[in-house]
Amino acid sequence: MKKRKLRELEISAIGMGCMGFSHGYGACPPENESIRLIRSAYEDYGCTFFDTAEGYGAGENEILVGKAIKPFRDKIILATKFMPEIFITTEEIPEGKTSRRGVRNALEASLKRLQTDYIDLYYEHRVPPNRDVAEVAEWMGELIKEGKIRAWGVSEATPEQIKRAHEVTPLTAVQSEYSIMERKYEREVIPLCKELNIGFVAFSPMAGGFLSGKYSSKDKFEGDDVRRAITRFTKENMDANQSLLDMLKQFAADKGATPAQISLAYLLCKNDFVVPIPGMRRDERLKENFGAADVVLDKNELAALEEALSKITIHGDRKDSDIQKLGTIKSLAKS
């Protein structure tokens, strides 16, 4: 697969988001099947970037990923995340406050679950608005010097938080939702990342699977499926967004690709420091999504796609507060 860089880290142009193997998108594959698919991503398609987090399945996802990548750990880039709200354990740490010790404890726990002695890219999963991100940036710098992590990043951060953190310990990546259906970060964050030489990792690049064209308003999302809380997946909004799928299907047919591949290629061809990390739990999805790395949209095709998108209104969105109500991001402190 083609390569690109998140600052100093060279990775495959498309990574694998592993959350869905443990929770968040309905019924999960059996463990042995999930491990087979993760290994296939590396062995059959050349994927060298795998993304997980301590909060995915209350640590279960890290355990799964650790087992899967063990045979080729030193040949891939492994990313995981810590969630600030978890570190509420002692009398010296006020409730809700992240501490140097809390972060270190979280990292050590992740290392154990992942069966590794270092993390390539360690994210702060969310940046609390009432805390100076520079404090965490300082701690990340210490961990980098110690060799515990190679690089660090932030998720869903504002331009101000990115600048403040980067001044203390340079950021390697910012991870946020980015897809044809969610483009708000194109206004400020992505241009800022380009300016500061920070990579941008796009989670949910398929908009929860909607852009694949394989779901309709007749589908039901149950259990811990986050799409229950994403308003783009209400019946009314799915029907209203059909015009987007129709446009993508026609564009894909003319290009000899699939709507999913066009959706991923759109992100890849706009900026060479953007890396999408779609989730994929079936062999055909691996083939389709990783195949998008070979779909090249030239300037005229990108312009035509941008023009078509400018005439389409996207209905619905994704809000962390709504997803958290489902309890899908579980606190390790309660597990």
Short mmCIF file of C-alpha atoms in Angstrom, two decimals:
data_model
loop_
_atom_site.label_atom_id
_atom_site.label_comp_id
_atom_site.label_asym_id
_atom_site.label_seq_id
_atom_site.Cartn_x
_atom_site.Cartn_y
_atom_site.Cartn_z
CA MET A 1 0.00 0.00 0.00
CA LYS A 2 1.05 3.59 -0.56
CA LYS A 3 2.65 5.34 2.40
CA ARG A 4 2.38 8.77 3.94
CA LYS A 5 3.64 10.49 7.05
CA LEU A 6 2.19 11.77 10.28
CA ARG A 7 5.09 14.08 11.01
CA GLU A 8 7.93 11.59 11.77
CA LEU A 9 5.83 8.41 11.62
CA GLU A 10 5.58 6.67 8.23
CA ILE A 11 2.38 4.67 7.89
CA SER A 12 0.08 3.14 5.31
CA ALA A 13 -2.14 5.67 3.52
CA ILE A 14 -5.20 4.04 5.08
CA GLY A 15 -5.22 2.70 8.63
CA MET A 16 -7.57 0.38 10.46
CA GLY A 17 -9.91 1.69 13.14
CA CYS A 18 -10.34 -1.23 15.52
CA MET A 19 -13.11 0.01 17.83
CA GLY A 20 -15.87 -1.88 16.02
CA PHE A 21 -14.29 -5.23 16.86
CA SER A 22 -15.30 -4.71 20.51
CA HIS A 23 -18.30 -2.38 20.57
CA GLY A 24 -20.03 0.61 19.04
CA TYR A 25 -21.48 -0.82 15.82
CA GLY A 26 -23.77 -3.63 16.84
CA ALA A 27 -22.85 -7.31 17.08
CA CYS A 28 -19.09 -7.92 17.04
CA PRO A 29 -17.27 -10.76 15.28
CA PRO A 30 -15.91 -13.61 17.43
CA GLU A 31 -12.43 -12.93 18.79
CA ASN A 32 -10.67 -15.36 16.45
CA GLU A 33 -12.37 -13.77 13.44
CA SER A 34 -11.44 -10.26 14.58
CA ILE A 35 -7.82 -11.31 15.03
CA ARG A 36 -7.81 -12.91 11.56
CA LEU A 37 -9.14 -9.71 9.98
CA ILE A 38 -6.62 -7.47 11.76
CA ARG A 39 -3.79 -9.74 10.65
CA SER A 40 -5.16 -9.83 7.12
CA ALA A 41 -5.07 -6.03 7.02
CA TYR A 42 -1.31 -6.17 7.55
CA GLU A 43 -0.39 -9.39 5.76
CA ASP A 44 -2.65 -9.11 2.70
CA TYR A 45 -3.06 -5.36 2.21
CA GLY A 46 -0.01 -3.73 3.77
CA CYS A 47 -1.85 -1.76 6.46
CA THR A 48 0.70 -0.60 9.03
CA PHE A 49 -1.45 1.73 11.16
CA PHE A 50 -3.81 0.34 13.80
CA ASP A 51 -5.94 2.50 16.10
CA THR A 52 -7.49 1.55 19.45
CA ALA A 53 -8.19 3.15 22.87
CA GLU A 54 -8.49 2.17 26.50
CA GLY A 55 -12.13 3.25 26.48
CA TYR A 56 -13.17 0.91 23.66
CA GLY A 57 -14.95 -1.91 25.46
CA ALA A 58 -13.36 -0.86 28.79
CA GLY A 59 -9.95 -2.13 27.70
CA GLU A 60 -11.14 -5.21 25.82
CA ASN A 61 -10.27 -3.70 22.45
CA GLU A 62 -6.66 -3.11 23.47
CA ILE A 63 -6.40 -6.73 24.62
CA LEU A 64 -7.76 -7.92 21.28
CA VAL A 65 -5.49 -5.67 19.23
CA GLY A 66 -2.49 -6.68 21.31
CA LYS A 67 -3.10 -10.33 20.53
CA ALA A 68 -3.66 -9.68 16.84
CA ILE A 69 -0.57 -7.56 16.14
CA LYS A 70 1.86 -9.52 18.31
CA PRO A 71 3.50 -11.38 15.39
CA PHE A 72 4.38 -8.10 13.63
CA ARG A 73 4.36 -5.53 16.44
CA ASP A 74 7.72 -4.02 15.47
CA LYS A 75 6.64 -3.53 11.86
CA ILE A 76 3.53 -1.41 12.44
CA ILE A 77 2.51 1.88 14.04
CA LEU A 78 0.22 1.36 17.01
CA ALA A 79 -1.99 4.16 18.31
CA THR A 80 -4.05 4.19 21.49
CA LYS A 81 -5.67 6.82 23.70
CA PHE A 82 -6.32 7.72 27.32
CA MET A 83 -9.56 9.34 28.50
CA PRO A 84 -9.01 12.17 31.03
CA GLU A 85 -12.22 11.60 32.99
CA ILE A 86 -11.10 8.16 34.12
CA PHE A 87 -8.38 9.25 36.53
CA ILE A 88 -10.36 9.59 39.73
CA THR A 89 -8.64 7.26 42.18
CA THR A 90 -7.00 8.91 45.18
CA GLU A 91 -7.62 11.60 47.74
CA GLU A 92 -4.79 13.69 46.26
CA ILE A 93 -6.47 13.82 42.85
CA PRO A 94 -9.67 15.92 42.84
CA GLU A 95 -12.52 14.27 41.00
CA GLY A 96 -12.38 14.87 37.27
CA LYS A 97 -8.78 16.15 37.22
CA THR A 98 -6.14 14.43 35.11
CA SER A 99 -2.75 14.09 36.77
CA ARG A 100 0.78 13.14 35.75
CA ARG A 101 0.45 9.98 37.82
CA GLY A 102 -2.97 9.19 36.38
CA VAL A 103 -1.68 9.42 32.82
CA ARG A 104 1.30 7.23 33.64
CA ASN A 105 -0.96 4.65 35.28
CA ALA A 106 -3.19 4.65 32.22
CA LEU A 107 -0.24 4.22 29.89
CA GLU A 108 1.19 1.32 31.91
CA ALA A 109 -2.21 -0.38 31.87
CA SER A 110 -2.48 0.06 28.10
CA LEU A 111 1.03 -1.31 27.59
CA LYS A 112 0.09 -4.41 29.55
CA ARG A 113 -3.15 -4.98 27.68
CA LEU A 114 -1.43 -4.43 24.32
CA GLN A 115 1.50 -6.70 25.24
CA THR A 116 4.08 -4.10 24.23
CA ASP A 117 6.68 -1.94 25.94
CA TYR A 118 6.01 1.25 23.94
CA ILE A 119 3.22 3.06 22.12
CA ASP A 120 3.98 4.69 18.78
CA LEU A 121 1.23 7.32 18.99
CA TYR A 122 -0.50 8.15 22.27
CA TYR A 123 -3.54 10.42 22.16
CA GLU A 124 -5.45 12.39 24.72
CA HIS A 125 -8.86 11.09 23.71
CA ARG A 126 -10.65 14.36 24.41
CA VAL A 127 -9.33 17.69 25.70
CA PRO A 128 -11.37 19.02 28.64
CA PRO A 129 -12.27 22.67 27.93
CA ASN A 130 -11.54 23.75 31.51
CA ARG A 131 -7.94 22.53 31.63
CA ASP A 132 -4.73 23.82 30.09
CA VAL A 133 -3.65 21.25 27.52
CA ALA A 134 -0.05 22.42 27.97
CA GLU A 135 0.07 20.46 31.23
CA VAL A 136 -0.60 17.18 29.44
CA ALA A 137 1.80 18.21 26.67
CA GLU A 138 4.57 18.49 29.26
CA TRP A 139 3.83 15.00 30.58
CA MET A 140 3.81 13.60 27.03
CA GLY A 141 7.23 15.13 26.48
CA GLU A 142 8.50 13.27 29.53
CA LEU A 143 7.10 9.97 28.26
CA ILE A 144 8.71 10.52 24.85
CA LYS A 145 12.11 11.13 26.44
CA GLU A 146 11.70 7.92 28.46
CA GLY A 147 10.86 5.91 25.35
CA LYS A 148 7.43 4.92 26.67
CA ILE A 149 5.80 6.57 23.67
CA ARG A 150 7.26 7.72 20.36
CA ALA A 151 4.80 10.53 19.66
CA TRP A 152 1.58 12.04 20.92
CA GLY A 153 -1.63 13.57 19.67
CA VAL A 154 -5.00 15.02 20.64
CA SER A 155 -8.52 14.18 19.54
CA GLU A 156 -11.32 16.64 18.77
CA ALA A 157 -9.14 19.58 19.85
CA THR A 158 -9.79 23.23 18.98
CA PRO A 159 -7.25 25.32 17.04
CA GLU A 160 -6.31 27.12 20.26
CA GLN A 161 -5.71 23.85 22.12
CA ILE A 162 -3.63 22.50 19.24
CA LYS A 163 -1.42 25.59 19.18
CA ARG A 164 -0.99 25.59 22.96
CA ALA A 165 -0.09 21.89 23.13
CA HIS A 166 2.23 22.05 20.12
CA GLU A 167 4.25 24.87 21.69
CA VAL A 168 5.16 22.63 24.64
CA THR A 169 5.66 19.23 22.99
CA PRO A 170 5.19 19.07 19.20
CA LEU A 171 2.09 17.15 18.18
CA THR A 172 2.41 14.36 15.65
CA ALA A 173 -1.31 13.99 14.94
CA VAL A 174 -4.76 15.39 15.55
CA GLN A 175 -7.58 12.84 15.31
CA SER A 176 -11.12 14.01 14.66
CA GLU A 177 -14.18 13.02 12.67
CA TYR A 178 -13.74 13.87 9.00
CA SER A 179 -15.68 12.66 6.01
CA ILE A 180 -17.61 13.95 3.04
CA MET A 181 -20.53 14.34 5.46
CA GLU A 182 -18.55 16.11 8.21
CA ARG A 183 -16.16 18.76 6.90
CA LYS A 184 -16.08 21.37 9.67
CA TYR A 185 -12.39 20.77 10.36
CA GLU A 186 -11.53 21.93 6.84
CA ARG A 187 -12.18 25.51 7.96
CA GLU A 188 -9.46 25.92 10.61
CA VAL A 189 -7.99 22.72 12.05
CA ILE A 190 -6.76 21.01 8.88
CA PRO A 191 -5.13 24.21 7.52
CA LEU A 192 -3.49 24.67 10.93
CA CYS A 193 -2.18 21.09 10.86
CA LYS A 194 -0.68 21.76 7.44
CA GLU A 195 0.96 24.94 8.71
CA LEU A 196 2.45 23.23 11.77
CA ASN A 197 3.38 19.94 10.03
CA ILE A 198 0.93 17.92 12.15
CA GLY A 199 -0.76 14.86 10.67
CA PHE A 200 -4.55 14.60 10.65
CA VAL A 201 -6.17 11.22 11.34
CA ALA A 202 -9.77 10.99 10.15
CA PHE A 203 -12.02 8.79 12.27
CA SER A 204 -15.43 7.77 10.95
CA PRO A 205 -14.35 8.61 7.36
CA MET A 206 -17.28 6.58 6.10
CA ALA A 207 -19.70 8.51 8.35
CA GLY A 208 -20.55 5.39 10.34
CA GLY A 209 -20.92 3.34 7.15
CA PHE A 210 -23.52 5.60 5.55
CA LEU A 211 -21.20 6.59 2.70
CA SER A 212 -20.75 2.95 1.72
CA GLY A 213 -24.33 3.03 0.43
CA LYS A 214 -25.04 -0.24 2.20
CA TYR A 215 -27.55 1.12 4.73
CA SER A 216 -31.01 2.56 4.30
CA SER A 217 -33.67 4.12 6.50
CA LYS A 218 -35.15 0.63 6.91
CA ASP A 219 -32.12 -0.56 8.89
CA LYS A 220 -32.40 -0.68 12.68
CA PHE A 221 -29.51 0.12 15.01
CA GLU A 222 -29.77 -1.53 18.40
CA GLY A 223 -27.83 -2.20 21.60
CA ASP A 224 -24.61 -0.20 21.99
CA ASP A 225 -24.60 0.84 18.31
CA VAL A 226 -23.51 4.50 18.36
CA ARG A 227 -25.63 5.17 15.29
CA ARG A 228 -28.65 5.15 17.58
CA ALA A 229 -27.39 8.51 18.87
CA ILE A 230 -26.10 10.00 15.60
CA THR A 231 -28.89 12.06 14.08
CA ARG A 232 -27.67 11.38 10.54
CA PHE A 233 -29.13 7.89 11.07
CA THR A 234 -32.70 8.85 11.86
CA LYS A 235 -35.11 7.63 9.19
CA GLU A 236 -35.91 11.17 8.11
CA ASN A 237 -32.28 12.23 7.75
CA MET A 238 -31.20 9.05 5.98
CA ASP A 239 -33.92 9.62 3.43
CA ALA A 240 -32.96 13.30 3.14
CA ASN A 241 -29.30 12.42 2.59
CA GLN A 242 -30.07 10.00 -0.21
CA SER A 243 -29.20 12.70 -2.74
CA LEU A 244 -25.60 12.56 -1.50
CA LEU A 245 -25.46 8.81 -2.04
CA ASP A 246 -26.99 9.14 -5.49
CA MET A 247 -24.31 11.64 -6.46
CA LEU A 248 -21.53 9.45 -5.05
CA LYS A 249 -22.83 6.35 -6.83
CA GLN A 250 -22.84 8.15 -10.18
CA PHE A 251 -19.39 9.62 -9.57
CA ALA A 252 -18.08 6.21 -8.53
CA ALA A 253 -19.57 4.48 -11.57
CA ASP A 254 -17.88 6.98 -13.89
CA LYS A 255 -14.57 6.40 -12.09
CA GLY A 256 -14.85 2.61 -11.98
CA ALA A 257 -14.84 2.60 -8.18
CA THR A 258 -17.33 2.28 -5.33
CA PRO A 259 -18.94 5.09 -3.28
CA ALA A 260 -16.84 4.01 -0.29
CA GLN A 261 -13.63 4.26 -2.32
CA ILE A 262 -14.54 7.70 -3.65
CA SER A 263 -15.33 8.86 -0.11
CA LEU A 264 -11.90 7.76 1.14
CA ALA A 265 -10.04 8.94 -1.96
CA TYR A 266 -11.60 12.39 -1.49
CA LEU A 267 -9.85 12.72 1.88
CA LEU A 268 -6.58 11.26 0.63
CA CYS A 269 -6.30 13.39 -2.48
CA LYS A 270 -7.11 16.70 -0.83
CA ASN A 271 -4.18 16.59 1.62
CA ASP A 272 -1.16 14.29 1.80
CA PHE A 273 -1.01 14.46 5.62
CA VAL A 274 -4.55 13.14 6.15
CA VAL A 275 -4.94 9.43 6.98
CA PRO A 276 -8.42 7.89 7.26
CA ILE A 277 -8.96 4.97 9.65
CA PRO A 278 -12.21 3.26 8.61
CA GLY A 279 -13.54 0.36 10.60
CA MET A 280 -13.96 -2.88 8.66
CA ARG A 281 -15.15 -6.25 9.90
CA ARG A 282 -15.55 -8.30 6.73
CA ASP A 283 -13.09 -9.43 4.08
CA GLU A 284 -14.91 -7.56 1.33
CA ARG A 285 -14.69 -4.33 3.33
CA LEU A 286 -10.92 -4.74 3.74
CA LYS A 287 -10.52 -5.21 -0.01
CA GLU A 288 -12.77 -2.28 -0.84
CA ASN A 289 -11.45 0.21 1.70
CA PHE A 290 -7.74 -0.49 1.32
CA GLY A 291 -8.26 -0.44 -2.45
CA ALA A 292 -9.21 3.22 -2.13
CA ALA A 293 -5.52 4.06 -1.67
CA ASP A 294 -5.09 3.36 -5.39
CA VAL A 295 -8.00 5.56 -6.48
CA VAL A 296 -6.56 8.89 -7.61
CA LEU A 297 -8.76 11.93 -8.08
CA ASP A 298 -7.12 14.60 -10.21
CA LYS A 299 -7.71 18.33 -9.79
CA ASN A 300 -10.61 18.38 -12.23
CA GLU A 301 -12.31 15.42 -10.56
CA LEU A 302 -11.85 16.95 -7.10
CA ALA A 303 -13.26 20.23 -8.36
CA ALA A 304 -16.27 18.46 -9.87
CA LEU A 305 -16.87 16.60 -6.62
CA GLU A 306 -16.57 19.81 -4.60
CA GLU A 307 -19.02 21.53 -6.92
CA ALA A 308 -21.54 18.72 -6.54
CA LEU A 309 -21.14 18.71 -2.75
CA SER A 310 -21.73 22.47 -2.59
CA LYS A 311 -25.26 21.90 -3.88
CA ILE A 312 -26.13 19.23 -1.29
CA THR A 313 -27.28 19.90 2.27
CA ILE A 314 -26.21 17.33 4.87
CA HIS A 315 -28.92 16.47 7.38
CA GLY A 316 -28.01 15.40 10.93
CA ASP A 317 -24.72 15.26 12.83
CA ARG A 318 -22.72 13.46 15.51
CA LYS A 319 -22.38 14.77 19.07
CA ASP A 320 -20.21 13.23 21.78
CA SER A 321 -22.77 14.15 24.43
CA ASP A 322 -25.46 12.10 22.70
CA ILE A 323 -23.16 9.10 22.20
CA GLN A 324 -22.01 9.17 25.82
CA LYS A 325 -25.61 8.75 26.94
CA LEU A 326 -25.49 5.26 25.44
CA GLY A 327 -22.56 4.38 27.68
CA THR A 328 -20.56 3.02 24.76
CA ILE A 329 -17.30 4.58 25.89
CA LYS A 330 -16.89 2.77 29.19
CA SER A 331 -14.81 3.93 32.10
CA LEU A 332 -12.08 1.55 33.13
CA ALA A 333 -12.65 2.69 36.70
CA LYS A 334 -16.03 0.98 36.59
CA SER A 335 -15.02 -2.16 34.74
#
